[in-house]
Amino acid sequence: MEVTGKIKKIEETKTFGASGFRKREMILTTNDQYPQMLKIEFVQDKCDLLNNYQEGQDVKISINLTGREWINPQGEAVYFNAIQGWRIENLQAENSNEIPPMAPAESFETTTNLDENEPDDLPF
């Protein structure tokens, strides 16, 4: 899946536990009629993908939706969802590489240098 929009905020990378699990979150504002602010997380080596981006840039992000179940102390199932990014592309750079549209064709007047008295050898 992909989502496009403008980067609203990029957080610093956070490290968790003895295993050194890394996570970096960002907020993306979509370009929809009713813009949504989505929290997208990048984990482990994908955290570094955000190093070359800054707030205000238009981007396209490839994402996976993840979900998990947790059984709370009362024995009830609680569900969590997350949006994980795994690729990010700068849309501004993509647009700047496009071939600019051609200028509209100018109208050309055709002039004929035919003598009205010469016979016309066209078949119609």
Coordinates of N, CA and C in Angstrom, one line a residue:
M1 N 0.8 -1.2 0.0 CA 0.0 0.0 0.0 C 0.9 1.2 0.0
E2 N 0.3 2.3 -0.5 CA 1.1 3.6 -0.5 C 0.2 4.7 0.0
V3 N 0.8 5.7 0.5 CA 0.1 6.9 1.0 C 0.9 8.1 0.6
T4 N 0.3 9.2 0.2 CA 1.0 10.4 -0.1 C 0.5 11.6 0.7
G5 N 1.4 12.5 0.9 CA 1.1 13.7 1.7 C 2.3 14.5 2.0
K6 N 2.1 15.4 3.0 CA 3.2 16.3 3.4 C 3.7 15.9 4.8
I7 N 5.0 15.9 5.0 CA 5.5 15.6 6.3 C 5.2 16.7 7.2
K8 N 4.5 16.4 8.3 CA 4.2 17.4 9.3 C 5.3 17.4 10.4
K9 N 5.7 16.2 10.8 CA 6.7 16.1 11.9 C 7.5 14.8 11.8
I10 N 8.8 14.9 12.1 CA 9.6 13.7 12.2 C 10.3 13.7 13.6
E11 N 10.0 12.5 14.2 CA 10.6 12.4 15.6 C 12.0 11.8 15.5
E12 N 12.7 11.9 16.6 CA 14.0 11.3 16.8 C 13.9 9.8 16.9
T13 N 14.9 9.0 16.6 CA 14.9 7.6 16.7 C 15.0 7.2 18.2
K14 N 14.1 6.3 18.6 CA 14.1 5.8 20.0 C 14.5 4.4 20.1
T15 N 15.3 4.0 21.1 CA 15.8 2.6 21.3 C 15.1 2.0 22.5
F16 N 14.7 0.8 22.4 CA 14.0 0.1 23.5 C 14.6 -1.2 23.8
G17 N 14.7 -1.5 25.2 CA 15.1 -2.8 25.7 C 16.5 -3.1 25.4
A18 N 16.9 -4.3 26.0 CA 18.2 -4.8 25.9 C 18.6 -5.2 24.5
S19 N 17.6 -5.5 23.7 CA 17.8 -6.0 22.3 C 18.2 -4.8 21.4
G20 N 17.9 -3.6 21.8 CA 18.2 -2.4 21.0 C 17.2 -2.2 19.9
F21 N 16.0 -2.6 20.1 CA 14.9 -2.3 19.1 C 14.8 -0.8 18.8
R22 N 14.8 -0.4 17.6 CA 14.8 1.0 17.2 C 13.5 1.3 16.5
K23 N 12.9 2.5 16.8 CA 11.7 2.9 16.2 C 11.7 4.5 16.0
R24 N 11.3 4.9 14.9 CA 11.2 6.4 14.6 C 9.8 6.6 14.0
E25 N 9.1 7.6 14.5 CA 7.8 8.0 14.1 C 7.8 9.3 13.4
M26 N 6.8 9.4 12.5 CA 6.6 10.6 11.7 C 5.1 10.8 11.6
I27 N 4.7 12.1 11.4 CA 3.3 12.4 11.1 C 3.2 12.9 9.7
L28 N 2.3 12.3 8.9 CA 2.1 12.7 7.5 C 0.7 13.2 7.4
T29 N 0.5 14.4 6.8 CA -0.8 15.0 6.5 C -1.1 14.6 5.1
T30 N -2.2 13.9 4.9 CA -2.6 13.4 3.5 C -3.2 14.6 2.7
N31 N -3.2 14.4 1.4 CA -3.7 15.4 0.5 C -5.2 15.2 0.1
D32 N -5.9 14.5 0.9 CA -7.3 14.2 0.6 C -8.2 15.4 0.8
Q33 N -9.4 15.2 0.4 CA -10.4 16.3 0.5 C -10.5 16.6 2.0
Y34 N -10.5 15.6 2.9 CA -10.5 15.8 4.3 C -9.2 15.2 4.8
P35 N -8.1 16.1 4.9 CA -6.8 15.6 5.2 C -6.8 14.9 6.6
Q36 N -6.0 13.8 6.6 CA -5.8 13.0 7.8 C -4.4 13.1 8.2
M37 N -4.2 13.1 9.5 CA -2.8 13.1 10.1 C -2.5 11.7 10.6
L38 N -1.6 11.0 9.8 CA -1.3 9.6 10.1 C 0.1 9.5 10.8
K39 N 0.1 8.7 11.9 CA 1.4 8.4 12.5 C 1.9 7.2 11.9
I40 N 3.1 7.3 11.2 CA 3.7 6.2 10.5 C 5.0 5.9 11.3
E41 N 5.3 4.6 11.6 CA 6.5 4.3 12.3 C 7.4 3.5 11.3
F42 N 8.7 3.8 11.5 CA 9.8 3.1 10.8 C 10.6 2.4 11.8
V43 N 10.9 1.1 11.6 CA 11.5 0.3 12.6 C 12.9 -0.2 12.1
Q44 N 13.8 -0.5 13.1 CA 15.1 -1.0 12.9 C 15.9 -0.2 11.8
D45 N 16.4 -0.9 10.8 CA 17.2 -0.2 9.8 C 16.4 0.8 9.0
K46 N 15.1 0.7 8.9 CA 14.2 1.6 8.2 C 14.2 3.0 8.8
C47 N 14.6 3.1 10.1 CA 14.6 4.4 10.8 C 15.5 5.4 10.0
D48 N 16.6 4.9 9.4 CA 17.5 5.8 8.7 C 17.0 6.4 7.4
L49 N 15.9 5.8 6.9 CA 15.3 6.3 5.7 C 14.8 7.8 5.9
L50 N 14.5 8.2 7.1 CA 14.0 9.5 7.3 C 15.1 10.6 7.5
N51 N 16.3 10.2 7.5 CA 17.4 11.1 7.7 C 17.5 12.2 6.6
N52 N 17.1 11.8 5.4 CA 17.2 12.7 4.2 C 15.9 13.5 4.0
Y53 N 15.0 13.5 4.9 CA 13.7 14.2 4.7 C 13.5 15.2 5.8
Q54 N 12.7 16.2 5.5 CA 12.4 17.2 6.5 C 10.9 17.6 6.5
E55 N 10.5 18.3 7.5 CA 9.1 18.7 7.6 C 8.8 19.6 6.4
G56 N 7.6 19.5 5.9 CA 7.1 20.3 4.8 C 7.3 19.6 3.4
Q57 N 8.0 18.5 3.3 CA 8.2 17.9 2.0 C 7.0 17.0 1.7
D58 N 6.7 17.0 0.3 CA 5.7 16.1 -0.2 C 6.3 14.8 -0.5
V59 N 5.7 13.7 0.0 CA 6.3 12.4 -0.1 C 5.3 11.3 -0.4
K60 N 5.8 10.2 -0.9 CA 5.0 9.0 -1.1 C 5.6 7.9 -0.2
I61 N 4.9 7.3 0.6 CA 5.4 6.3 1.5 C 4.7 4.9 1.3
S62 N 5.6 3.9 1.1 CA 5.1 2.5 1.0 C 4.9 2.0 2.5
I63 N 3.7 1.4 2.7 CA 3.4 1.1 4.1 C 2.9 -0.4 4.2
N64 N 2.9 -0.9 5.4 CA 2.3 -2.1 5.8 C 1.4 -1.8 7.0
L65 N 0.2 -2.4 7.0 CA -0.7 -2.3 8.2 C -0.4 -3.5 9.1
T66 N -0.1 -3.3 10.3 CA 0.1 -4.4 11.2 C -0.9 -4.3 12.4
G67 N -1.2 -5.5 12.9 CA -2.1 -5.6 14.1 C -1.6 -6.7 15.0
R68 N -2.0 -6.5 16.3 CA -1.6 -7.6 17.2 C -2.7 -7.6 18.4
E69 N -2.7 -8.7 19.0 CA -3.6 -9.0 20.1 C -2.8 -9.0 21.4
W70 N -3.4 -8.4 22.4 CA -2.8 -8.5 23.8 C -3.9 -8.9 24.7
I71 N -3.6 -9.8 25.6 CA -4.5 -10.2 26.6 C -4.2 -9.5 27.9
N72 N -5.1 -8.6 28.3 CA -4.9 -7.8 29.5 C -5.0 -8.7 30.8
P73 N -4.6 -8.1 32.0 CA -4.7 -8.9 33.2 C -6.1 -9.4 33.6
Q74 N -7.1 -8.8 33.0 CA -8.5 -9.3 33.3 C -8.9 -10.4 32.3
G75 N -7.9 -10.8 31.4 CA -8.2 -11.9 30.5 C -8.9 -11.4 29.2
E76 N -9.1 -10.1 29.0 CA -9.8 -9.6 27.8 C -8.8 -9.3 26.7
A77 N -9.2 -9.6 25.5 CA -8.3 -9.4 24.3 C -8.4 -7.9 24.0
V78 N -7.3 -7.3 23.8 CA -7.2 -5.9 23.3 C -6.4 -5.9 22.0
Y79 N -6.8 -5.1 21.0 CA -6.1 -5.1 19.7 C -5.5 -3.8 19.4
F80 N -4.3 -3.8 18.8 CA -3.6 -2.7 18.5 C -3.2 -2.7 17.0
N81 N -3.3 -1.6 16.3 CA -2.9 -1.4 14.9 C -1.8 -0.4 14.8
A82 N -1.0 -0.6 13.7 CA 0.1 0.3 13.5 C 0.3 0.4 12.0
I83 N 0.8 1.5 11.5 CA 1.2 1.8 10.1 C 2.7 1.8 10.1
Q84 N 3.3 0.8 9.4 CA 4.8 0.8 9.3 C 5.2 1.1 7.9
G85 N 6.1 2.1 7.8 CA 6.7 2.5 6.6 C 7.9 1.7 6.3
W86 N 8.1 1.4 5.0 CA 9.3 0.6 4.6 C 10.0 1.3 3.4
R87 N 9.4 2.3 2.8 CA 10.1 3.0 1.7 C 9.5 4.4 1.7
I88 N 10.3 5.4 1.3 CA 9.8 6.8 1.2 C 10.4 7.4 0.0
E89 N 9.6 8.2 -0.7 CA 10.1 8.8 -2.0 C 9.7 10.3 -1.9
N90 N 10.6 11.2 -2.4 CA 10.3 12.6 -2.4 C 9.5 12.9 -3.7
L91 N 8.3 13.4 -3.5 CA 7.5 13.7 -4.7 C 8.0 15.0 -5.4
Q92 N 8.6 15.9 -4.7 CA 9.0 17.1 -5.3 C 10.1 16.8 -6.3
A93 N 11.0 15.9 -6.0 CA 12.1 15.5 -6.9 C 11.5 14.8 -8.1
E94 N 10.5 13.9 -7.8 CA 9.9 13.2 -8.9 C 9.2 14.1 -9.9
N95 N 8.6 15.2 -9.4 CA 7.9 16.1 -10.3 C 8.9 17.0 -11.1
S96 N 10.1 17.3 -10.5 CA 11.0 18.1 -11.2 C 11.7 17.4 -12.3
N97 N 11.6 16.1 -12.3 CA 12.2 15.3 -13.4 C 11.3 15.1 -14.6
E98 N 10.1 15.5 -14.5 CA 9.1 15.3 -15.5 C 9.5 16.2 -16.7
I99 N 9.2 15.7 -17.9 CA 9.4 16.5 -19.1 C 8.4 17.6 -19.1
P100 N 8.8 18.9 -19.3 CA 7.8 20.0 -19.3 C 6.9 19.8 -20.5
P101 N 5.6 20.2 -20.4 CA 4.7 20.1 -21.5 C 5.2 21.0 -22.6
M102 N 4.8 20.6 -23.8 CA 5.2 21.3 -25.0 C 4.3 22.6 -25.1
A103 N 4.9 23.6 -25.7 CA 4.1 24.8 -25.9 C 3.1 24.5 -27.0
P104 N 1.9 25.2 -26.9 CA 0.9 24.9 -27.9 C 1.4 25.2 -29.3
A105 N 1.0 24.4 -30.2 CA 1.5 24.6 -31.6 C 1.0 25.9 -32.1
E106 N 1.8 26.7 -32.7 CA 1.4 28.0 -33.2 C 0.6 27.7 -34.5
S107 N -0.4 28.6 -34.7 CA -1.2 28.4 -35.9 C -0.4 28.8 -37.1
F108 N -0.4 28.0 -38.1 CA 0.3 28.3 -39.3 C -0.6 28.6 -40.4
E109 N -0.4 29.7 -41.1 CA -1.2 30.0 -42.3 C -0.5 29.5 -43.5
T110 N -1.3 28.8 -44.3 CA -0.7 28.3 -45.5 C -1.0 29.2 -46.6
T111 N 0.0 29.5 -47.3 CA -0.1 30.5 -48.4 C 0.1 29.7 -49.7
T112 N -0.6 30.0 -50.7 CA -0.4 29.3 -52.0 C 0.0 30.4 -53.0
N113 N 0.9 30.0 -53.8 CA 1.3 30.9 -54.9 C 0.8 30.4 -56.2
L114 N -0.4 30.0 -56.2 CA -1.0 29.5 -57.5 C -1.6 30.6 -58.3
D115 N -1.3 30.6 -59.5 CA -1.9 31.5 -60.5 C -3.4 31.1 -60.7
E116 N -4.3 31.9 -60.5 CA -5.7 31.5 -60.7 C -6.0 31.1 -62.1
N117 N -5.2 31.5 -63.1 CA -5.5 31.2 -64.5 C -4.9 29.8 -64.9
E118 N -4.0 29.3 -64.1 CA -3.4 28.0 -64.4 C -4.4 26.9 -64.1
P119 N -4.3 25.8 -64.9 CA -5.3 24.7 -64.7 C -4.9 24.0 -63.4
D120 N -5.8 23.5 -62.7 CA -5.7 22.8 -61.5 C -5.6 21.3 -61.9
D121 N -4.5 20.6 -61.5 CA -4.4 19.2 -61.9 C -4.8 18.3 -60.8
L122 N -5.5 18.8 -59.8 CA -6.0 17.9 -58.7 C -7.2 17.1 -59.2
P123 N -7.4 15.9 -58.8 CA -8.5 15.1 -59.3 C -9.8 15.5 -58.8
F124 N -9.9 16.4 -57.9 CA -11.2 16.7 -57.3 C -11.4 18.2 -57.3

